[in-house]
CSV table of C-alpha atoms and ligand atoms in Angstrom, one decimal:
chain,number,residue,atom,x,y,z
A,1,MET,CA,-17.3,25.8,-1.6
A,2,ASP,CA,-15.8,23.9,-4.5
A,3,LEU,CA,-17.7,20.7,-3.9
A,4,LEU,CA,-20.4,19.5,-1.6
A,5,VAL,CA,-21.3,15.8,-0.9
A,6,ARG,CA,-24.7,15.6,0.7
A,7,ASN,CA,-27.2,13.0,2.0
A,8,ALA,CA,-24.4,10.6,3.1
A,9,HIS,CA,-23.8,8.3,6.0
A,10,LEU,CA,-20.6,10.1,6.6
A,11,TYR,CA,-17.8,8.2,8.4
A,12,VAL,CA,-15.5,11.1,9.4
A,13,ASP,CA,-13.0,9.3,11.6
A,14,ARG,CA,-12.8,6.7,14.3
A,15,GLY,CA,-15.7,7.3,16.7
A,16,TRP,CA,-17.3,10.1,14.5
A,17,GLU,CA,-20.1,9.3,12.1
A,18,ILE,CA,-22.8,11.6,10.8
A,19,PRO,CA,-26.0,9.9,9.5
A,20,GLY,CA,-27.6,12.1,6.9
A,21,GLY,CA,-24.4,14.1,6.8
A,22,TRP,CA,-22.7,16.5,4.3
A,23,LEU,CA,-19.1,17.3,3.6
A,24,ALA,CA,-17.9,20.5,2.0
A,25,ILE,CA,-14.5,20.8,0.1
A,26,LYS,CA,-12.6,24.0,-0.5
A,27,ASP,CA,-9.1,24.4,-1.9
A,28,ARG,CA,-8.4,20.6,-2.0
A,29,ARG,CA,-9.3,20.1,1.7
A,30,VAL,CA,-12.2,19.2,3.8
A,31,HIS,CA,-13.6,22.6,4.8
A,32,SER,CA,-16.5,21.5,7.0
A,33,VAL,CA,-18.9,18.6,7.8
A,34,GLY,CA,-22.4,18.7,9.2
A,35,THR,CA,-25.8,17.3,9.3
A,36,GLY,CA,-28.8,17.8,6.9
A,37,GLY,CA,-30.3,21.2,6.3
A,38,SER,CA,-27.2,23.3,7.1
A,39,GLU,CA,-25.3,22.7,3.9
A,40,PRO,CA,-23.2,25.6,2.4
A,41,ALA,CA,-23.6,26.5,-1.2
A,42,ALA,CA,-21.1,24.9,-3.6
A,43,THR,CA,-20.1,25.0,-7.2
A,44,ARG,CA,-20.8,21.3,-7.6
A,45,VAL,CA,-23.1,19.2,-5.5
A,46,ILE,CA,-23.0,15.3,-5.4
A,47,ASP,CA,-26.0,13.5,-3.8
A,48,ALA,CA,-24.7,10.4,-2.1
A,49,LYS,CA,-28.2,9.0,-2.0
A,50,GLY,CA,-27.9,7.7,1.5
A,51,ARG,CA,-24.8,5.7,0.8
A,52,LEU,CA,-21.7,5.3,2.9
A,53,VAL,CA,-18.9,7.9,2.5
A,54,THR,CA,-15.5,7.2,4.0
A,55,PRO,CA,-12.0,8.6,3.9
A,56,GLY,CA,-10.1,7.3,0.9
A,57,LEU,CA,-8.4,4.0,1.9
A,58,ILE,CA,-4.7,3.9,2.2
A,59,ASN,CA,-2.6,1.1,0.8
A,60,ALA,CA,0.4,0.4,3.0
A,61,HIS,CA,2.2,-2.3,1.0
A,62,HIS,CA,2.2,-3.0,-2.8
A,63,HIS,CA,4.5,-3.9,-5.7
A,64,MET,CA,2.7,-2.3,-8.6
A,65,TYR,CA,5.0,-3.6,-11.4
A,66,GLN,CA,3.9,-7.1,-10.5
A,67,ASN,CA,0.6,-6.6,-12.4
A,68,LEU,CA,2.7,-7.3,-15.5
A,69,THR,CA,2.9,-11.0,-14.3
A,70,ARG,CA,-0.5,-11.5,-12.7
A,71,SER,CA,-1.5,-15.1,-12.1
A,72,TYR,CA,1.6,-16.3,-14.0
A,73,ALA,CA,0.8,-19.9,-14.6
A,74,PRO,CA,4.2,-21.6,-14.0
A,75,VAL,CA,4.4,-20.3,-10.4
A,76,THR,CA,0.9,-20.1,-9.1
A,77,ASN,CA,1.3,-23.1,-6.8
A,78,GLY,CA,4.9,-22.4,-5.5
A,79,THR,CA,6.0,-21.4,-2.0
A,80,LEU,CA,7.1,-17.8,-1.5
A,81,PHE,CA,10.7,-18.5,-2.3
A,82,GLN,CA,9.8,-20.7,-5.3
A,83,TRP,CA,7.4,-18.0,-6.5
A,84,LEU,CA,10.1,-15.3,-6.2
A,85,THR,CA,12.8,-17.3,-7.9
A,86,GLY,CA,10.4,-18.2,-10.8
A,87,LEU,CA,9.6,-14.5,-11.4
A,88,TYR,CA,12.9,-12.7,-10.9
A,89,PRO,CA,14.1,-13.5,-14.5
A,90,LEU,CA,10.9,-12.1,-15.9
A,91,TRP,CA,11.1,-8.9,-13.8
A,92,ALA,CA,14.7,-8.5,-15.1
A,93,GLN,CA,13.0,-7.2,-18.3
A,94,LEU,CA,11.4,-4.2,-16.7
A,95,ASP,CA,12.0,-0.9,-18.3
A,96,GLU,CA,10.7,2.7,-17.9
A,97,GLU,CA,7.8,2.2,-20.2
A,98,SER,CA,6.5,-1.0,-18.7
A,99,VAL,CA,6.9,0.4,-15.2
A,100,TYR,CA,5.0,3.6,-16.2
A,101,LEU,CA,2.2,1.5,-17.7
A,102,SER,CA,2.0,-0.9,-14.8
A,103,THR,CA,1.9,2.0,-12.3
A,104,TYR,CA,-0.8,3.7,-14.3
A,105,VAL,CA,-2.9,0.5,-14.3
A,106,ALA,CA,-2.2,-0.2,-10.6
A,107,MET,CA,-3.3,3.3,-9.5
A,108,THR,CA,-6.4,3.2,-11.6
A,109,GLU,CA,-7.3,-0.1,-10.1
A,110,LEU,CA,-6.7,1.2,-6.6
A,111,LEU,CA,-8.9,4.2,-7.2
A,112,MET,CA,-11.7,1.9,-8.4
A,113,GLY,CA,-11.4,0.0,-5.1
A,114,GLY,CA,-11.6,3.1,-3.0
A,115,CYS,CA,-7.9,3.8,-2.4
A,116,THR,CA,-6.7,7.3,-2.7
A,117,THR,CA,-3.1,7.1,-1.4
A,118,SER,CA,-0.7,4.2,-1.9
A,119,MET,CA,2.9,3.4,-1.3
A,120,ASP,CA,4.8,1.3,-3.8
A,121,HIS,CA,7.7,-1.0,-2.9
A,122,MET,CA,9.7,-0.8,-6.1
A,123,TYR,CA,12.7,-3.0,-5.4
A,124,VAL,CA,13.7,-4.4,-8.9
A,125,HIS,CA,15.8,-1.9,-10.8
A,126,PRO,CA,17.3,-3.6,-13.9
A,127,LYS,CA,17.3,-0.2,-15.6
A,128,PRO,CA,17.6,3.3,-14.1
A,129,PHE,CA,14.8,5.9,-13.7
A,130,LEU,CA,11.9,3.4,-13.0
A,131,ILE,CA,10.6,5.4,-10.0
A,132,ASP,CA,10.7,8.5,-12.1
A,133,ALA,CA,8.4,6.7,-14.5
A,134,GLN,CA,6.1,6.0,-11.6
A,135,PHE,CA,5.9,9.6,-10.6
A,136,ARG,CA,5.0,10.5,-14.2
A,137,ALA,CA,2.0,8.1,-14.0
A,138,ALA,CA,0.9,9.4,-10.6
A,139,ARG,CA,1.1,13.0,-11.7
A,140,GLU,CA,-0.9,12.3,-14.9
A,141,ILE,CA,-3.6,10.6,-12.9
A,142,GLY,CA,-3.6,13.0,-9.9
A,143,PHE,CA,-3.0,10.1,-7.4
A,144,ARG,CA,-1.4,10.7,-4.0
A,145,PHE,CA,1.8,8.6,-4.1
A,146,HIS,CA,4.2,7.6,-1.4
A,147,ALA,CA,7.0,6.0,-3.5
A,148,THR,CA,9.7,3.9,-1.8
A,149,ARG,CA,13.2,3.3,-3.2
A,150,GLY,CA,13.5,-0.4,-2.9
A,151,SER,CA,16.7,-2.3,-3.5
A,152,MET,CA,18.4,-5.7,-3.7
A,153,THR,CA,22.2,-6.3,-3.5
A,154,ARG,CA,22.6,-9.9,-2.6
A,155,SER,CA,22.3,-12.1,-5.7
A,156,VAL,CA,22.6,-15.9,-5.6
A,157,ASP,CA,26.4,-15.4,-6.1
A,158,ASP,CA,26.4,-13.8,-2.6
A,159,GLY,CA,24.1,-16.2,-0.9
A,160,GLY,CA,20.9,-14.3,-1.7
A,161,LEU,CA,17.8,-15.3,-3.6
A,162,PRO,CA,17.6,-13.0,-6.7
A,163,PRO,CA,19.8,-13.5,-9.8
A,164,ALA,CA,22.6,-11.1,-10.5
A,165,SER,CA,20.5,-9.4,-13.3
A,166,VAL,CA,18.2,-7.7,-10.8
A,167,VAL,CA,20.6,-6.6,-8.0
A,168,GLN,CA,22.6,-3.4,-7.8
A,169,ALA,CA,25.8,-2.1,-6.3
A,170,GLU,CA,25.5,-0.5,-2.8
A,171,ASP,CA,26.8,2.9,-3.8
A,172,GLU,CA,24.5,3.0,-6.9
A,173,ILE,CA,21.5,2.4,-4.6
A,174,LEU,CA,22.5,5.0,-2.1
A,175,ALA,CA,23.2,7.7,-4.7
A,176,ASP,CA,19.9,7.0,-6.5
A,177,SER,CA,18.0,7.2,-3.1
A,178,VAL,CA,19.4,10.6,-2.5
A,179,ARG,CA,18.6,11.7,-6.1
A,180,LEU,CA,15.0,10.5,-5.8
A,181,VAL,CA,14.4,12.1,-2.4
A,182,GLU,CA,15.8,15.5,-3.7
A,183,ALA,CA,13.7,15.3,-6.8
A,184,TYR,CA,10.4,14.0,-5.6
A,185,HIS,CA,10.0,14.0,-1.8
A,186,ASP,CA,7.6,16.8,-0.7
A,187,ALA,CA,7.5,17.0,3.1
A,188,GLY,CA,5.1,19.9,2.9
A,189,PRO,CA,1.3,19.9,3.7
A,190,GLY,CA,-1.0,18.4,1.0
A,191,ALA,CA,1.9,16.7,-0.8
A,192,MET,CA,1.1,14.6,-3.8
A,193,GLY,CA,4.4,12.8,-3.8
A,194,ARG,CA,6.7,11.5,-1.0
A,195,VAL,CA,9.6,9.1,-1.0
A,196,ALA,CA,10.7,6.5,1.6
A,197,LEU,CA,13.7,4.1,1.7
A,198,ALA,CA,12.9,0.4,1.4
A,199,PRO,CA,15.5,-2.3,1.0
A,200,CYS,CA,13.6,-5.3,-0.1
A,201,SER,CA,14.1,-7.7,2.7
A,202,LEU,CA,16.8,-8.8,5.2
A,203,PHE,CA,17.7,-11.7,2.9
A,204,SER,CA,18.2,-9.6,-0.3
A,205,VAL,CA,20.4,-6.7,0.8
A,206,THR,CA,23.7,-6.3,2.6
A,207,GLU,CA,24.0,-5.1,6.2
A,208,ARG,CA,25.6,-1.9,4.9
A,209,ILE,CA,22.4,-1.0,2.9
A,210,MET,CA,20.2,-1.4,5.9
A,211,VAL,CA,22.5,0.7,8.1
A,212,GLU,CA,23.1,3.4,5.5
A,213,SER,CA,19.4,3.6,4.7
A,214,ALA,CA,18.5,4.2,8.3
A,215,LYS,CA,21.2,7.0,8.5
A,216,LEU,CA,19.9,8.6,5.3
A,217,ALA,CA,16.3,8.5,6.7
A,218,GLU,CA,17.6,10.5,9.7
A,219,VAL,CA,19.3,13.1,7.6
A,220,TYR,CA,16.3,13.6,5.2
A,221,ASP,CA,13.5,12.8,7.7
A,222,LEU,CA,12.1,9.9,5.8
A,223,ARG,CA,10.1,6.8,6.4
A,224,LEU,CA,11.7,3.3,6.3
A,225,HIS,CA,10.1,0.2,5.0
A,226,THR,CA,10.9,-3.5,4.4
A,227,HIS,CA,9.4,-7.0,4.5
A,228,LEU,CA,9.9,-8.6,8.0
A,229,ALA,CA,9.0,-12.0,9.5
A,230,GLU,CA,7.1,-13.1,6.4
A,231,ASP,CA,8.2,-16.7,6.1
A,232,HIS,CA,9.9,-19.4,8.2
A,233,ASP,CA,12.6,-19.7,5.5
A,234,GLU,CA,13.6,-16.2,6.5
A,235,ASP,CA,14.3,-17.3,10.1
A,236,THR,CA,16.5,-20.1,8.9
A,237,TRP,CA,18.4,-17.8,6.5
A,238,CYS,CA,19.0,-15.1,9.1
A,239,GLN,CA,20.2,-17.7,11.6
A,240,GLU,CA,22.7,-19.1,9.1
A,241,VAL,CA,24.0,-15.7,7.7
A,242,TYR,CA,23.7,-13.3,10.7
A,243,GLY,CA,23.5,-15.7,13.6
A,244,CYS,CA,20.3,-14.2,15.0
A,245,ARG,CA,16.6,-13.9,14.4
A,246,PRO,CA,15.2,-11.5,11.8
A,247,VAL,CA,13.8,-9.1,14.4
A,248,GLU,CA,17.1,-9.1,16.3
A,249,TYR,CA,18.9,-8.2,13.0
A,250,PHE,CA,16.3,-5.5,12.3
A,251,GLU,CA,17.2,-3.9,15.6
A,252,ARG,CA,20.9,-4.4,15.1
A,253,VAL,CA,20.9,-2.4,11.9
A,254,GLY,CA,19.1,0.6,13.5
A,255,TRP,CA,15.6,0.0,12.2
A,256,ALA,CA,13.7,-0.3,15.4
A,257,THR,CA,12.5,3.3,15.3
A,258,PRO,CA,9.2,5.2,14.8
A,259,ARG,CA,10.2,5.8,11.2
A,260,SER,CA,9.8,2.2,10.2
A,261,TRP,CA,6.8,0.2,9.0
A,262,VAL,CA,7.1,-3.4,8.0
A,263,ALA,CA,5.1,-5.6,5.7
A,264,HIS,CA,3.7,-8.9,7.0
A,265,PHE,CA,5.2,-9.4,10.5
A,266,ILE,CA,3.7,-12.9,10.7
A,267,TYR,CA,6.2,-14.8,12.8
A,268,PRO,CA,7.6,-12.5,15.6
A,269,SER,CA,7.9,-13.9,19.1
A,270,GLU,CA,5.9,-12.4,21.9
A,271,ASP,CA,9.0,-10.6,23.2
A,272,GLU,CA,9.8,-9.3,19.7
A,273,ILE,CA,6.3,-7.8,19.4
A,274,THR,CA,6.7,-6.0,22.7
A,275,ARG,CA,10.1,-4.6,21.6
A,276,LEU,CA,9.0,-3.3,18.2
A,277,ALA,CA,5.7,-1.9,19.7
A,278,HIS,CA,7.7,0.0,22.2
A,279,ALA,CA,10.0,1.3,19.4
A,280,GLY,CA,7.0,2.7,17.5
A,281,VAL,CA,7.3,0.4,14.5
A,282,CYS,CA,4.1,0.1,12.4
A,283,VAL,CA,2.9,-3.0,10.5
A,284,ALA,CA,1.2,-3.5,7.1
A,285,GLN,CA,-0.9,-6.7,7.1
A,286,CYS,CA,-1.6,-8.2,3.7
A,287,PRO,CA,-4.5,-10.6,4.3
A,288,CYS,CA,-5.2,-11.7,0.7
A,289,SER,CA,-1.5,-12.2,-0.2
A,290,ASN,CA,-0.8,-14.1,3.0
A,291,MET,CA,-3.7,-16.4,2.4
A,292,MET,CA,-3.0,-16.9,-1.3
A,293,ILE,CA,0.6,-17.8,-0.6
A,294,GLY,CA,-0.7,-20.2,2.1
A,295,GLY,CA,1.5,-18.9,5.0
A,296,GLY,CA,0.2,-17.3,8.2
A,297,SER,CA,-0.9,-13.8,8.6
A,298,ALA,CA,-0.3,-11.1,11.3
A,299,ASP,CA,-2.7,-11.0,14.2
A,300,LEU,CA,-4.0,-7.5,13.4
A,301,MET,CA,-6.1,-7.0,16.5
A,302,GLY,CA,-3.6,-8.7,18.7
A,303,LEU,CA,-0.8,-6.3,17.5
A,304,ARG,CA,-3.1,-3.4,18.0
A,305,HIS,CA,-3.9,-4.4,21.5
A,306,ARG,CA,-0.1,-4.6,22.1
A,307,GLY,CA,0.2,-0.9,20.9
A,308,MET,CA,1.2,-1.3,17.3
A,309,ALA,CA,-0.5,0.7,14.5
A,310,VAL,CA,-1.5,-1.7,11.8
A,311,GLY,CA,-2.4,-0.8,8.2
A,312,LEU,CA,-3.5,-3.0,5.3
A,313,GLY,CA,-1.8,-3.7,2.0
A,314,CYS,CA,-2.9,-5.4,-1.1
A,315,ASP,CA,0.8,-6.5,-1.7
A,316,GLY,CA,2.2,-7.3,-5.2
A,317,SER,CA,-0.3,-7.9,-7.9
A,318,ALA,CA,1.3,-11.2,-8.7
A,319,SER,CA,0.6,-12.7,-5.3
A,320,THR,CA,-2.8,-11.2,-4.6
A,321,ASP,CA,-3.7,-10.5,-8.2
A,322,HIS,CA,-6.1,-7.8,-7.4
A,323,GLY,CA,-5.8,-4.2,-6.2
A,324,SER,CA,-9.0,-3.6,-4.3
A,325,MET,CA,-8.5,-2.2,-0.8
A,326,TRP,CA,-12.2,-2.9,-0.1
A,327,LEU,CA,-11.4,-6.6,-0.7
A,328,GLU,CA,-8.4,-6.4,1.6
A,329,ALA,CA,-10.5,-4.8,4.4
A,330,ARG,CA,-13.2,-7.4,4.0
A,331,THR,CA,-10.5,-10.2,4.1
A,332,ALA,CA,-8.9,-8.6,7.2
A,333,LEU,CA,-12.3,-8.7,8.9
A,334,LEU,CA,-12.9,-12.4,8.0
A,335,LEU,CA,-9.4,-13.4,9.0
A,336,GLY,CA,-9.5,-11.5,12.3
A,337,ARG,CA,-12.8,-13.1,13.3
A,338,TYR,CA,-11.8,-16.5,12.0
A,339,ARG,CA,-8.7,-16.3,14.2
A,340,ASN,CA,-10.0,-14.7,17.4
A,341,GLY,CA,-13.8,-15.1,17.4
A,342,PRO,CA,-16.8,-13.0,16.5
A,343,ALA,CA,-16.3,-10.4,19.2
A,344,SER,CA,-12.7,-9.7,18.3
A,345,MET,CA,-13.1,-7.5,15.3
A,346,SER,CA,-15.8,-5.3,13.6
A,347,ALA,CA,-16.1,-3.7,10.2
A,348,ARG,CA,-15.2,-0.4,11.9
A,349,ASP,CA,-11.9,-2.0,13.1
A,350,ALA,CA,-11.2,-3.1,9.5
A,351,LEU,CA,-12.0,0.4,8.1
A,352,ASP,CA,-9.9,2.0,10.8
A,353,ALA,CA,-6.9,-0.2,9.8
A,354,ALA,CA,-7.5,0.7,6.1
A,355,THR,CA,-7.6,4.4,6.9
A,356,ARG,CA,-5.9,5.5,10.1
A,357,GLY,CA,-3.7,2.4,10.2
A,358,GLY,CA,-2.4,3.0,6.7
A,359,ALA,CA,-1.8,6.7,7.4
A,360,ALA,CA,0.2,5.8,10.5
A,361,CYS,CA,2.4,3.5,8.5
A,362,LEU,CA,3.1,6.3,6.0
A,363,GLY,CA,3.7,8.8,8.9
A,364,TRP,CA,0.9,10.9,7.4
A,365,ASP,CA,-2.0,10.7,9.8
A,366,ASP,CA,-2.1,14.5,10.3
A,367,GLU,CA,-3.7,14.9,6.8
A,368,ILE,CA,-5.0,11.6,5.4
A,369,GLY,CA,-7.0,8.6,6.7
A,370,HIS,CA,-9.8,10.8,8.1
A,371,LEU,CA,-12.2,13.5,7.0
A,372,ARG,CA,-11.9,16.0,9.9
A,373,PRO,CA,-12.0,19.6,8.7
A,374,GLY,CA,-8.5,20.5,7.4
A,375,ALA,CA,-7.8,17.0,6.1
A,376,CYS,CA,-6.9,16.4,2.5
A,377,ALA,CA,-10.1,16.0,0.6
A,378,ASP,CA,-9.6,12.3,-0.2
A,379,LEU,CA,-12.8,10.4,0.0
A,380,VAL,CA,-15.0,7.6,-1.4
A,381,LEU,CA,-18.7,7.3,-2.1
A,382,TRP,CA,-19.3,3.6,-2.0
A,383,GLN,CA,-21.4,1.9,-4.5
A,384,MET,CA,-23.2,-1.4,-3.9
A,385,SER,CA,-26.2,-2.9,-5.8
A,386,ASP,CA,-29.6,-2.5,-4.3
A,387,VAL,CA,-29.9,-6.2,-4.5
A,388,ALA,CA,-26.7,-6.7,-2.3
A,389,LEU,CA,-28.0,-4.1,0.2
A,390,ALA,CA,-31.6,-5.3,0.4
A,391,GLY,CA,-32.4,-5.9,4.0
A,392,ALA,CA,-29.4,-4.0,5.4
A,393,HIS,CA,-31.0,-1.1,7.2
A,394,SER,CA,-29.4,-1.0,10.6
A,395,ASP,CA,-25.7,-0.4,10.2
A,396,PRO,CA,-24.2,1.0,7.0
A,397,VAL,CA,-20.6,0.4,8.0
A,398,GLU,CA,-21.1,-3.3,8.9
A,399,ALA,CA,-23.2,-3.7,5.7
A,400,TRP,CA,-20.4,-2.2,3.6
A,401,LEU,CA,-18.0,-5.1,4.5
A,402,ARG,CA,-20.5,-7.9,5.2
A,403,CYS,CA,-22.6,-7.4,2.1
A,404,GLY,CA,-20.9,-6.8,-1.2
A,405,PRO,CA,-19.0,-6.6,-3.4
A,406,ALA,CA,-18.5,-2.8,-2.9
A,407,VAL,CA,-16.8,-0.7,-5.4
A,408,ALA,CA,-16.0,3.0,-5.4
A,409,GLY,CA,-18.9,4.9,-7.1
A,410,THR,CA,-17.0,8.2,-6.7
A,411,THR,CA,-13.4,8.5,-5.7
A,412,ILE,CA,-12.1,12.0,-4.9
A,413,VAL,CA,-8.4,12.8,-4.4
A,414,GLY,CA,-7.5,16.3,-3.3
A,415,GLY,CA,-11.0,17.5,-4.1
A,416,VAL,CA,-10.8,16.1,-7.7
A,417,PRO,CA,-13.1,13.3,-8.7
A,418,LEU,CA,-11.1,10.6,-10.5
A,419,VAL,CA,-13.7,7.8,-10.5
A,420,GLU,CA,-17.4,8.6,-11.1
A,421,HIS,CA,-20.3,6.1,-11.4
A,422,GLY,CA,-17.8,3.4,-10.8
A,423,GLN,CA,-15.8,4.3,-13.9
A,424,PRO,CA,-12.2,5.8,-13.9
A,425,LEU,CA,-12.2,9.2,-15.7
A,426,MET,CA,-8.6,8.9,-17.2
A,427,ARG,CA,-9.0,9.3,-20.9
A,428,ALA,CA,-5.6,7.7,-21.6
A,429,LEU,CA,-6.7,4.4,-20.0
A,430,PRO,CA,-7.6,2.4,-23.2
A,431,ASP,CA,-4.1,3.2,-24.7
A,432,VAL,CA,-2.4,2.4,-21.4
A,433,LEU,CA,-4.2,-1.0,-21.2
A,434,ALA,CA,-3.1,-1.8,-24.8
A,435,GLY,CA,0.5,-0.9,-24.0
A,436,HIS,CA,0.3,-2.9,-20.7
A,437,ALA,CA,-0.9,-6.0,-22.6
A,438,HIS,CA,2.0,-5.7,-25.0
A,439,HIS,CA,4.6,-5.4,-22.3
A,440,ALA,CA,3.1,-8.1,-20.1
A,441,ARG,CA,3.2,-10.5,-23.0
A,442,ARG,CA,6.8,-9.5,-23.8
A,443,ILE,CA,7.9,-10.0,-20.2
A,444,GLN,CA,6.1,-13.3,-19.9
A,445,MET,CA,7.7,-14.3,-23.2
A,446,LEU,CA,4.4,-15.1,-24.8
A,447,HIS,CA,4.6,-14.6,-28.5
A,448,GLY,CA,2.0,-14.4,-31.2
B,1,ZN,ZN1,5.6,-7.5,-0.6
């Protein structure tokens, strides 16, 4: 064996936990799991010291570049649309270097919060090759990355929200989508990079982009992603421009398919939930972002009971301002119980959403989101202080989310430790942070 993690409370998958368990890794995959005394020999052994070990968490919705404008003072108290229109002119200054640096920082932060696979919804393209820069960062780190080719075509001149400086022509978007898929999408087992198509939202792209993206997804067998039913302003806008509700439009453009997962899904009607659940659409709930922006949030357990797979997302760094999937899981738990009562949701439900739910969103649950033998060796040894855990002796999974804060003590992606003792191992990080600070100040027009 290449690596053995022993003496753990091992959460293998929904309904399968091994107290005092071990997990053996060989050739970047989970080889076997078991209980104390039967461990195989391994080149390296990590003693988990009785702590919780889970599958790596999966981030189903993010905008990594937004960490360049975290907690940007002029818009912190705006509505979603005010916040967006205040930030678009800043994001118009993105270039390859700033996107590379922001992606590097975002992935490092995600690893420190126990996330081993993330999507990124990259929908601002003032310059070409920005997603190429993201793949450069992912490869340097060794992070499992599901990129999405986002897009915007409707500027204010066409009745949309963004300024002309951050939108693109339809044909340019479609050609770049094909280019990225052919260059980076690896449909094979154990892939470290995949690509999905992700027009930003119904109110920022034309109908043709929605329709053609769905067609391209069929041709190349890709996932489809967008924001849906995030804000009441969206209902009004859709009614005025398309003469229907957002979900009706989503169906009209051919997106109600098992390929699609949508971010937020806060304001669907009962009938719309039934229709999209029947179609196999998955949802990414973003609890912290939703609460920070002061709108509603999806009813995670309600949607699950209706048959929808629901994952969690930390959303753009400029709305949530953190990248910890542990914090998202904890907030999902609080929000679920606040909404539906104490019997409605457990820590295991939140963990299941952050693992299996995220994997379902990415169409990847054969290999990630669990630690069954044969799965990708993506896992986390959770670290909490002895003070925080004092008195928590009866249920390590509930303690993980109820006590806290928890950080990733060790994060392993594809059998390779990328965080140890709570610290990221990437040696380039100090230089990356210095470069990030430079670009964040440039983009925020802070001089001196
Ligand atoms: Zn978003």
